[in-house]
mmCIF file of C-alpha atoms in Angstrom:
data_model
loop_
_atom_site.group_PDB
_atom_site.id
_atom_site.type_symbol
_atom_site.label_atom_id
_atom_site.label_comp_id
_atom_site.label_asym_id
_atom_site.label_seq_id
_atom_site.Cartn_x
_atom_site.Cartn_y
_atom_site.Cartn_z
ATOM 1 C CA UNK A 1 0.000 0.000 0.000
ATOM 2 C CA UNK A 2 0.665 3.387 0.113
ATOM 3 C CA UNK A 3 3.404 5.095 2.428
ATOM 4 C CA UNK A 4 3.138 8.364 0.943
ATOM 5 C CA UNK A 5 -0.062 10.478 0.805
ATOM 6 C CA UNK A 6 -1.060 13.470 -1.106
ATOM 7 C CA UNK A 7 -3.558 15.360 -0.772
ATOM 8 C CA UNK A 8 -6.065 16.823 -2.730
ATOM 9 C CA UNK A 9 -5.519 14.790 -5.603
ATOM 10 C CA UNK A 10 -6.769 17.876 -7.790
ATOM 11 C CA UNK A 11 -7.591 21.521 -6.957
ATOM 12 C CA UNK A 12 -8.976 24.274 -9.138
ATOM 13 C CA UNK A 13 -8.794 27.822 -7.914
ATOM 14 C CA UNK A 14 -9.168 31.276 -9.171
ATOM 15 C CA UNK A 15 -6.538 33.224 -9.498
ATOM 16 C CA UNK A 16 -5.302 35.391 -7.033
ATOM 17 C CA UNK A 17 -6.241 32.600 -4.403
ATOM 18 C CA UNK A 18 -3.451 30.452 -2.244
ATOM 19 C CA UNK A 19 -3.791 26.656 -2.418
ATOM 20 C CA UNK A 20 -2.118 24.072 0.208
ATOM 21 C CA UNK A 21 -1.037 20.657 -0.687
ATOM 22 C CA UNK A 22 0.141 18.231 2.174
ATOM 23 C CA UNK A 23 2.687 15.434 2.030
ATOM 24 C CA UNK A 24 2.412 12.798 4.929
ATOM 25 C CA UNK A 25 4.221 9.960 5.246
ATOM 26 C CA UNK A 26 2.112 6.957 6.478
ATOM 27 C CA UNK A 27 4.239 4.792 8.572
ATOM 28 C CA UNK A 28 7.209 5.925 9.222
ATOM 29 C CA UNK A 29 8.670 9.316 9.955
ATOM 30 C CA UNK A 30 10.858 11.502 7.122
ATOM 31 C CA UNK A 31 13.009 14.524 8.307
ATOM 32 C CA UNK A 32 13.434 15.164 4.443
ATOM 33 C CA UNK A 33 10.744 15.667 2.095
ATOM 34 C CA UNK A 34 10.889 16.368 -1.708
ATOM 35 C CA UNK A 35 8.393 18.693 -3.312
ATOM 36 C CA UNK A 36 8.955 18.016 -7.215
ATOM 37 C CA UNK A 37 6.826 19.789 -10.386
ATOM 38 C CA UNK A 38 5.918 18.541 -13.931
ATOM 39 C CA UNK A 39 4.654 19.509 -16.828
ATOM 40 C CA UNK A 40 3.009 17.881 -19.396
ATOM 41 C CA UNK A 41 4.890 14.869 -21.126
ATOM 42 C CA UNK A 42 7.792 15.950 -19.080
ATOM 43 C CA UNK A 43 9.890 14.993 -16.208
ATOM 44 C CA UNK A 44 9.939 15.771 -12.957
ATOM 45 C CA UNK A 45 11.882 19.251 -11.804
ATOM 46 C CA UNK A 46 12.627 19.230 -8.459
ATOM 47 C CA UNK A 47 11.623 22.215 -6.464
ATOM 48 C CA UNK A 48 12.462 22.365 -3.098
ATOM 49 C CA UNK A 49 13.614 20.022 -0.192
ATOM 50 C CA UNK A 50 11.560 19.780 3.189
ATOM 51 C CA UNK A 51 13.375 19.667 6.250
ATOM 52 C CA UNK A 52 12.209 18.930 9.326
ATOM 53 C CA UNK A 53 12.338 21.580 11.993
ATOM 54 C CA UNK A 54 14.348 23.785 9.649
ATOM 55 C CA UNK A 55 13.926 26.025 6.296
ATOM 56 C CA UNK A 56 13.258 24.291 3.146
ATOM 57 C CA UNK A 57 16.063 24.599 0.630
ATOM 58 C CA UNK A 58 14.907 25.702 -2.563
ATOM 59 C CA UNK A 59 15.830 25.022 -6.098
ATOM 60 C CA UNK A 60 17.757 28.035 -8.032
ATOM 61 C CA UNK A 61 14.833 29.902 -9.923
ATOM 62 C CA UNK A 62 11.703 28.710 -7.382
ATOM 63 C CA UNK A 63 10.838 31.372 -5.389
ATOM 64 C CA UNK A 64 10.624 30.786 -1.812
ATOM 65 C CA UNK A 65 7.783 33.272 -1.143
ATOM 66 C CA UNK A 66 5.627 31.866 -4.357
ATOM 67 C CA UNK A 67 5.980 28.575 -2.713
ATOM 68 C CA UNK A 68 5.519 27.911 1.330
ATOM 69 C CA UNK A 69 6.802 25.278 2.482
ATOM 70 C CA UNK A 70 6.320 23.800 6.325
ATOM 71 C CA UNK A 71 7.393 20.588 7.769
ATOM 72 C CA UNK A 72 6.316 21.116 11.092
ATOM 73 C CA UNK A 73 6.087 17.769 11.799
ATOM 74 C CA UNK A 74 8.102 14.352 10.843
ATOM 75 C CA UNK A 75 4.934 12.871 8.917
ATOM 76 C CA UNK A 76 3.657 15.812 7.348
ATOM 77 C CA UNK A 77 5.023 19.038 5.127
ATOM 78 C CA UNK A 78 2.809 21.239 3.141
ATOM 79 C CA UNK A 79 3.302 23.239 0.000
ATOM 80 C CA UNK A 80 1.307 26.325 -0.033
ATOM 81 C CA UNK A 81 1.305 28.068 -3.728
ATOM 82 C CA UNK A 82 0.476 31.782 -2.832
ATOM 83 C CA UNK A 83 -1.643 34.177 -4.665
ATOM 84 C CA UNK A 84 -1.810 31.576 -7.686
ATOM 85 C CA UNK A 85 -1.619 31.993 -11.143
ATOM 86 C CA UNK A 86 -2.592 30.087 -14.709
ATOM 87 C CA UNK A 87 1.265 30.091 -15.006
ATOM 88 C CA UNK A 88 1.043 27.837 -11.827
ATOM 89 C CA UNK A 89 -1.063 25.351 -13.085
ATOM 90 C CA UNK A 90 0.777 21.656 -13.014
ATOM 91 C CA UNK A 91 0.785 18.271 -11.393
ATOM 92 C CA UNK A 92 2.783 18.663 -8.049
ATOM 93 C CA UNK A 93 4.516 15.622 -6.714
ATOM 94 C CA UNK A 94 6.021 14.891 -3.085
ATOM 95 C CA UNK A 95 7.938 11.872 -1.869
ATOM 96 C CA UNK A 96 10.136 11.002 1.029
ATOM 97 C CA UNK A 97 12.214 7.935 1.943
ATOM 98 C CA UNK A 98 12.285 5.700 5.040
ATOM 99 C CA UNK A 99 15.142 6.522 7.520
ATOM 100 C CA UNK A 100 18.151 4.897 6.824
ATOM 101 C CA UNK A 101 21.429 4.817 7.937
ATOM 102 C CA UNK A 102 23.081 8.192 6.397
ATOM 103 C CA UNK A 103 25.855 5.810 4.910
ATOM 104 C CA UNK A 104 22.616 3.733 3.117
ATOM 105 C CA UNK A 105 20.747 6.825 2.149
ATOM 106 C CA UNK A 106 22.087 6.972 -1.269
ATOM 107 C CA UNK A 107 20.826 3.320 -1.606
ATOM 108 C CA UNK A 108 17.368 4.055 -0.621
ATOM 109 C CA UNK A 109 14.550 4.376 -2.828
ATOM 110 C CA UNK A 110 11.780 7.311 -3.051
ATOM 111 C CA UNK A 111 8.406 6.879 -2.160
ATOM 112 C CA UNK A 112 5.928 9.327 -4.315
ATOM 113 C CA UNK A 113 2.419 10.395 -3.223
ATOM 114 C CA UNK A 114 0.246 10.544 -6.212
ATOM 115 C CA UNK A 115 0.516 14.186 -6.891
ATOM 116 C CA UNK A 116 -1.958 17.060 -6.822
ATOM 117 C CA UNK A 117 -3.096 18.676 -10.151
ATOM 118 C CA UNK A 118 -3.635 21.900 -10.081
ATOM 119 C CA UNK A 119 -5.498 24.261 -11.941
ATOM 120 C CA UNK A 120 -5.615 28.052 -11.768
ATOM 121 C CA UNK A 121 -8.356 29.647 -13.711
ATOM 122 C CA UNK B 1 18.901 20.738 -12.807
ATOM 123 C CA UNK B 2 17.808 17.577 -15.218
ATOM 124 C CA UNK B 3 21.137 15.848 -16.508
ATOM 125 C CA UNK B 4 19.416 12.457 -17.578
ATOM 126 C CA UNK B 5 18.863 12.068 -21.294
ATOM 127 C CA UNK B 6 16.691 8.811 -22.035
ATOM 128 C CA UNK B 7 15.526 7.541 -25.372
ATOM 129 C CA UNK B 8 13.080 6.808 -27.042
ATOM 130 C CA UNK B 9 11.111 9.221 -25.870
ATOM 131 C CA UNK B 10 7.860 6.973 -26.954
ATOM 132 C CA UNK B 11 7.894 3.738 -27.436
ATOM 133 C CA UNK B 12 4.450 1.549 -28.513
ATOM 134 C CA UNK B 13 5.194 -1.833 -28.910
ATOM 135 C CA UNK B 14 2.449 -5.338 -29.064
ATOM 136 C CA UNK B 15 1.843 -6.912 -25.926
ATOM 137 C CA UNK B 16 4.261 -10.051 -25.479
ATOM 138 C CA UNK B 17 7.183 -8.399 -26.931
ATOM 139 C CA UNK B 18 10.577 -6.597 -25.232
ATOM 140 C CA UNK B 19 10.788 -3.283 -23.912
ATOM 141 C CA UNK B 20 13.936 -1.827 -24.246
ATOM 142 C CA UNK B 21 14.498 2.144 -22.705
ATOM 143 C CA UNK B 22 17.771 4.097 -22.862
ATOM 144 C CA UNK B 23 19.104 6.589 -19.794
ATOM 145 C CA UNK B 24 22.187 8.718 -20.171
ATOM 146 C CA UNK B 25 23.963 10.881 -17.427
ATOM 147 C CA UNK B 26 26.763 13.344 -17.124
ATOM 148 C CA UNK B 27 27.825 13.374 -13.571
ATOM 149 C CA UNK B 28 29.367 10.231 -11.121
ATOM 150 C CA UNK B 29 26.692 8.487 -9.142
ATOM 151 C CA UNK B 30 26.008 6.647 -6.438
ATOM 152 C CA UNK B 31 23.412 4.405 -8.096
ATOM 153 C CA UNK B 32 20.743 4.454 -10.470
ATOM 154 C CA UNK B 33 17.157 4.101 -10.065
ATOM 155 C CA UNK B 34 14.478 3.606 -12.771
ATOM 156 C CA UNK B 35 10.862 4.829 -11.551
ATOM 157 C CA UNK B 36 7.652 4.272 -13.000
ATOM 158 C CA UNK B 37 4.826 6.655 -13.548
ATOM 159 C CA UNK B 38 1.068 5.722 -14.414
ATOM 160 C CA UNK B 39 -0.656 8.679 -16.038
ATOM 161 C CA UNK B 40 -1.890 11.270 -13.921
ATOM 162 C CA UNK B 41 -0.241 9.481 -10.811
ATOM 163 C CA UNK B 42 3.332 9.336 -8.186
ATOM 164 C CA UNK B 43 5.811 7.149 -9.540
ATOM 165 C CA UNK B 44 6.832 3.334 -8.109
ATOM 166 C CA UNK B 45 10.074 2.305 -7.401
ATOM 167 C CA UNK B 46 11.015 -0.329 -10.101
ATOM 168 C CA UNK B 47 15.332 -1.031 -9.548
ATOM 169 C CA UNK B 48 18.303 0.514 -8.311
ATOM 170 C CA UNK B 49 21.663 -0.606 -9.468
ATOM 171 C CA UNK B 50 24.654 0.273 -7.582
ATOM 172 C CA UNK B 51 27.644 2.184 -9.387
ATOM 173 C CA UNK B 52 29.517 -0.952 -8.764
ATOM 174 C CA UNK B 53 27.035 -3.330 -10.570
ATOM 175 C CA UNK B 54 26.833 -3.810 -14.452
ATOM 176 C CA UNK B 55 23.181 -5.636 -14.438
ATOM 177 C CA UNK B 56 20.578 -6.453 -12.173
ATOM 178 C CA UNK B 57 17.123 -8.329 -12.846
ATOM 179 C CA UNK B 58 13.764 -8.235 -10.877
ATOM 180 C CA UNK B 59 11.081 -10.399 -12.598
ATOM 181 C CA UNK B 60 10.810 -9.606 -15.764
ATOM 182 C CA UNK B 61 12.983 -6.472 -15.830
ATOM 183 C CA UNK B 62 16.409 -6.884 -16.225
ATOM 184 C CA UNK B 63 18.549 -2.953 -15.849
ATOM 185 C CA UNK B 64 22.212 -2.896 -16.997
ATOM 186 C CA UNK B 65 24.701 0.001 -15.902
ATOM 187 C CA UNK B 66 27.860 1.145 -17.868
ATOM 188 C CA UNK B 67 29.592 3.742 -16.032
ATOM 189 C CA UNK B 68 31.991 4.135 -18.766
ATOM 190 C CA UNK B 69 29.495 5.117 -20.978
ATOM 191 C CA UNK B 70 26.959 6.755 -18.310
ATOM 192 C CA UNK B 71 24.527 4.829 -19.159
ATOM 193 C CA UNK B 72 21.567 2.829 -18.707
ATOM 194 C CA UNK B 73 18.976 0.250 -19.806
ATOM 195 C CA UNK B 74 15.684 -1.405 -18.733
ATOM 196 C CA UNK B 75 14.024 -3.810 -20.935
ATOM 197 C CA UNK B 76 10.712 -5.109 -20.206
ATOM 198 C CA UNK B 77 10.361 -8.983 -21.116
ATOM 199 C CA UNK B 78 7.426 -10.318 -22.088
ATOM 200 C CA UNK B 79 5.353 -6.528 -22.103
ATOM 201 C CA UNK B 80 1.890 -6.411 -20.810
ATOM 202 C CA UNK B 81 -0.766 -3.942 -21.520
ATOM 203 C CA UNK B 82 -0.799 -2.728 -18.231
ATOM 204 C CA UNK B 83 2.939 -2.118 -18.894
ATOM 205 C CA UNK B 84 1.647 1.022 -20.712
ATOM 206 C CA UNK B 85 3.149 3.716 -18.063
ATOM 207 C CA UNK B 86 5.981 6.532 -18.409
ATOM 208 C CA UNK B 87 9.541 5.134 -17.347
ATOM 209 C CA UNK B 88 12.233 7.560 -15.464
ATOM 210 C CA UNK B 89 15.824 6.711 -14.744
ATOM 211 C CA UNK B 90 16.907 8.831 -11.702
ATOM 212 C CA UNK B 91 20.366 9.009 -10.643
ATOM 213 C CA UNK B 92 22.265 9.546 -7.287
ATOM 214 C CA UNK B 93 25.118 11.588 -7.897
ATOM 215 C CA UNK B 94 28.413 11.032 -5.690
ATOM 216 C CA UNK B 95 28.355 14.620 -4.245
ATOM 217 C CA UNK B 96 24.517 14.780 -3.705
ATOM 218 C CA UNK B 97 23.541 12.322 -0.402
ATOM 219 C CA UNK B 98 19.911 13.096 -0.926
ATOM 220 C CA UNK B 99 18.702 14.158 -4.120
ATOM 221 C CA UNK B 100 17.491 11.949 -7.227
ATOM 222 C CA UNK B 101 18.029 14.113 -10.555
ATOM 223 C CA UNK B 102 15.362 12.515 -12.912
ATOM 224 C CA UNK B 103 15.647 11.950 -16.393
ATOM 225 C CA UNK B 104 13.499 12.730 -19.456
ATOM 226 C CA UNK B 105 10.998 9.425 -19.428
ATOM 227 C CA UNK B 106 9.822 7.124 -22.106
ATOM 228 C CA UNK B 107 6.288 6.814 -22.748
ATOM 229 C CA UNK B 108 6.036 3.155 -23.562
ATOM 230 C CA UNK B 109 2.184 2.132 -25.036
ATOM 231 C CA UNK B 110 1.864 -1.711 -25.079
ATOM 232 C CA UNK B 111 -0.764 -2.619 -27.039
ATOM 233 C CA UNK B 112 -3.062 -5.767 -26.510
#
């Protein structure tokens, strides 16, 4: 089953509005979460790293204030796109992996929640 | 930044046949990891292959790694229809403990 969740699974808001997404991780805890975007027929760019406890570390050209991000706790981090735009619009993605030894964590897989489409009218 | 380069970039092929996808990198890794994605949905963790490994199998996918060439390959044996999915390669480089760089996907279509 599923060890990440996502959720909504699709939004559509007017522009101007702010829209959260949350990340959880289902059974186990993640001090790292990975907030990733894609476009159509494309791959996934990442966006921004999660950290627990601490500021997110963002990607060069995403801009920290366009897009909140909050891991307050060690199953959960959000994604909040502010005052949203058509230009927004895009299937968000979030994944984490299970704790690992740090000398293992380059062996460890990513789990994915099933993204969030959103739409910005 | 995206550094993987994977070919085809579509690939439709009859059910029962192999499925053979293409990765290319730039940078040294740690391992490689091929992903899949259903339309629409998170992507699955198919196969990693260690830097120090040349070819791994899991069921009916077999992944081979030649770090000479940075590359990559996953064939599919034996495709099924609900094969049809988008296929990433994501690599771990050496100086990067945490990130997966992702590369361009192959849209594979197996029809019945």
């Amino acid at each position: 089953g599923a060890v990440v969740s996502q959720h909504p699974s699709r939004v559509i808001c007017k522009s101007g509005t702010s829209v959260k997404i949350e990340c959880r991780s289902l059974d186990f805890q993640a001090t790292t979460m990975f907030w990733y975007r894609q476009f159509p027929k494309q791959s996934l760019m990442l966006m921004a790293t999660s950290n627990e406890g601490s500021k997110a570390t963002y990607e060069q050209g995403v801009e920290k204030d366009k897009f909140l991000i909050n891991h307050a706790s060690l199953t959960l981090s959000t994604l909040t796109v502010t005052s949203a735009h058509p230009e927004d619009s895009s299937f968000y993605i979030c994944s984490a992996r299970r704790p690992v030894a740090s000398r293992f964590r380059h062996n460890s897989p990513l789990h994915f929640g099933n993204g969030t489409r959103l739409t910005v009218t | 930044s995206q550094q993987g380069e994977e070919d085809p970039q579509a690939l439709s092929i009859q059910e029962g046949e192999n499925a053979t996808m293409n990765c290319s990198y730039k940078t040294s890794i740690n391992n490689l990891q091929w992903y899949r994605q259903n339309s629409g949905r998170g992507l699955v963790h198919l196969i990693l292959i260690r830097s120090n490994e040349r070819e791994k199998h899991s069921g009916r996918l077999r992944v081979t790694l030649d770090t000479s060439k940075k590359s990559s390959s996953l064939l599919i044996t034996a495709s099924r229809a609900a094969d049809t999915a988008s296929y990433f390669c994501a690599t771990a480089d050496s100086g990067s403990a945490r990130q997966l760089t992702f590369g361009s996907g192959t849209q594979l279509t197996v029809l019945p």
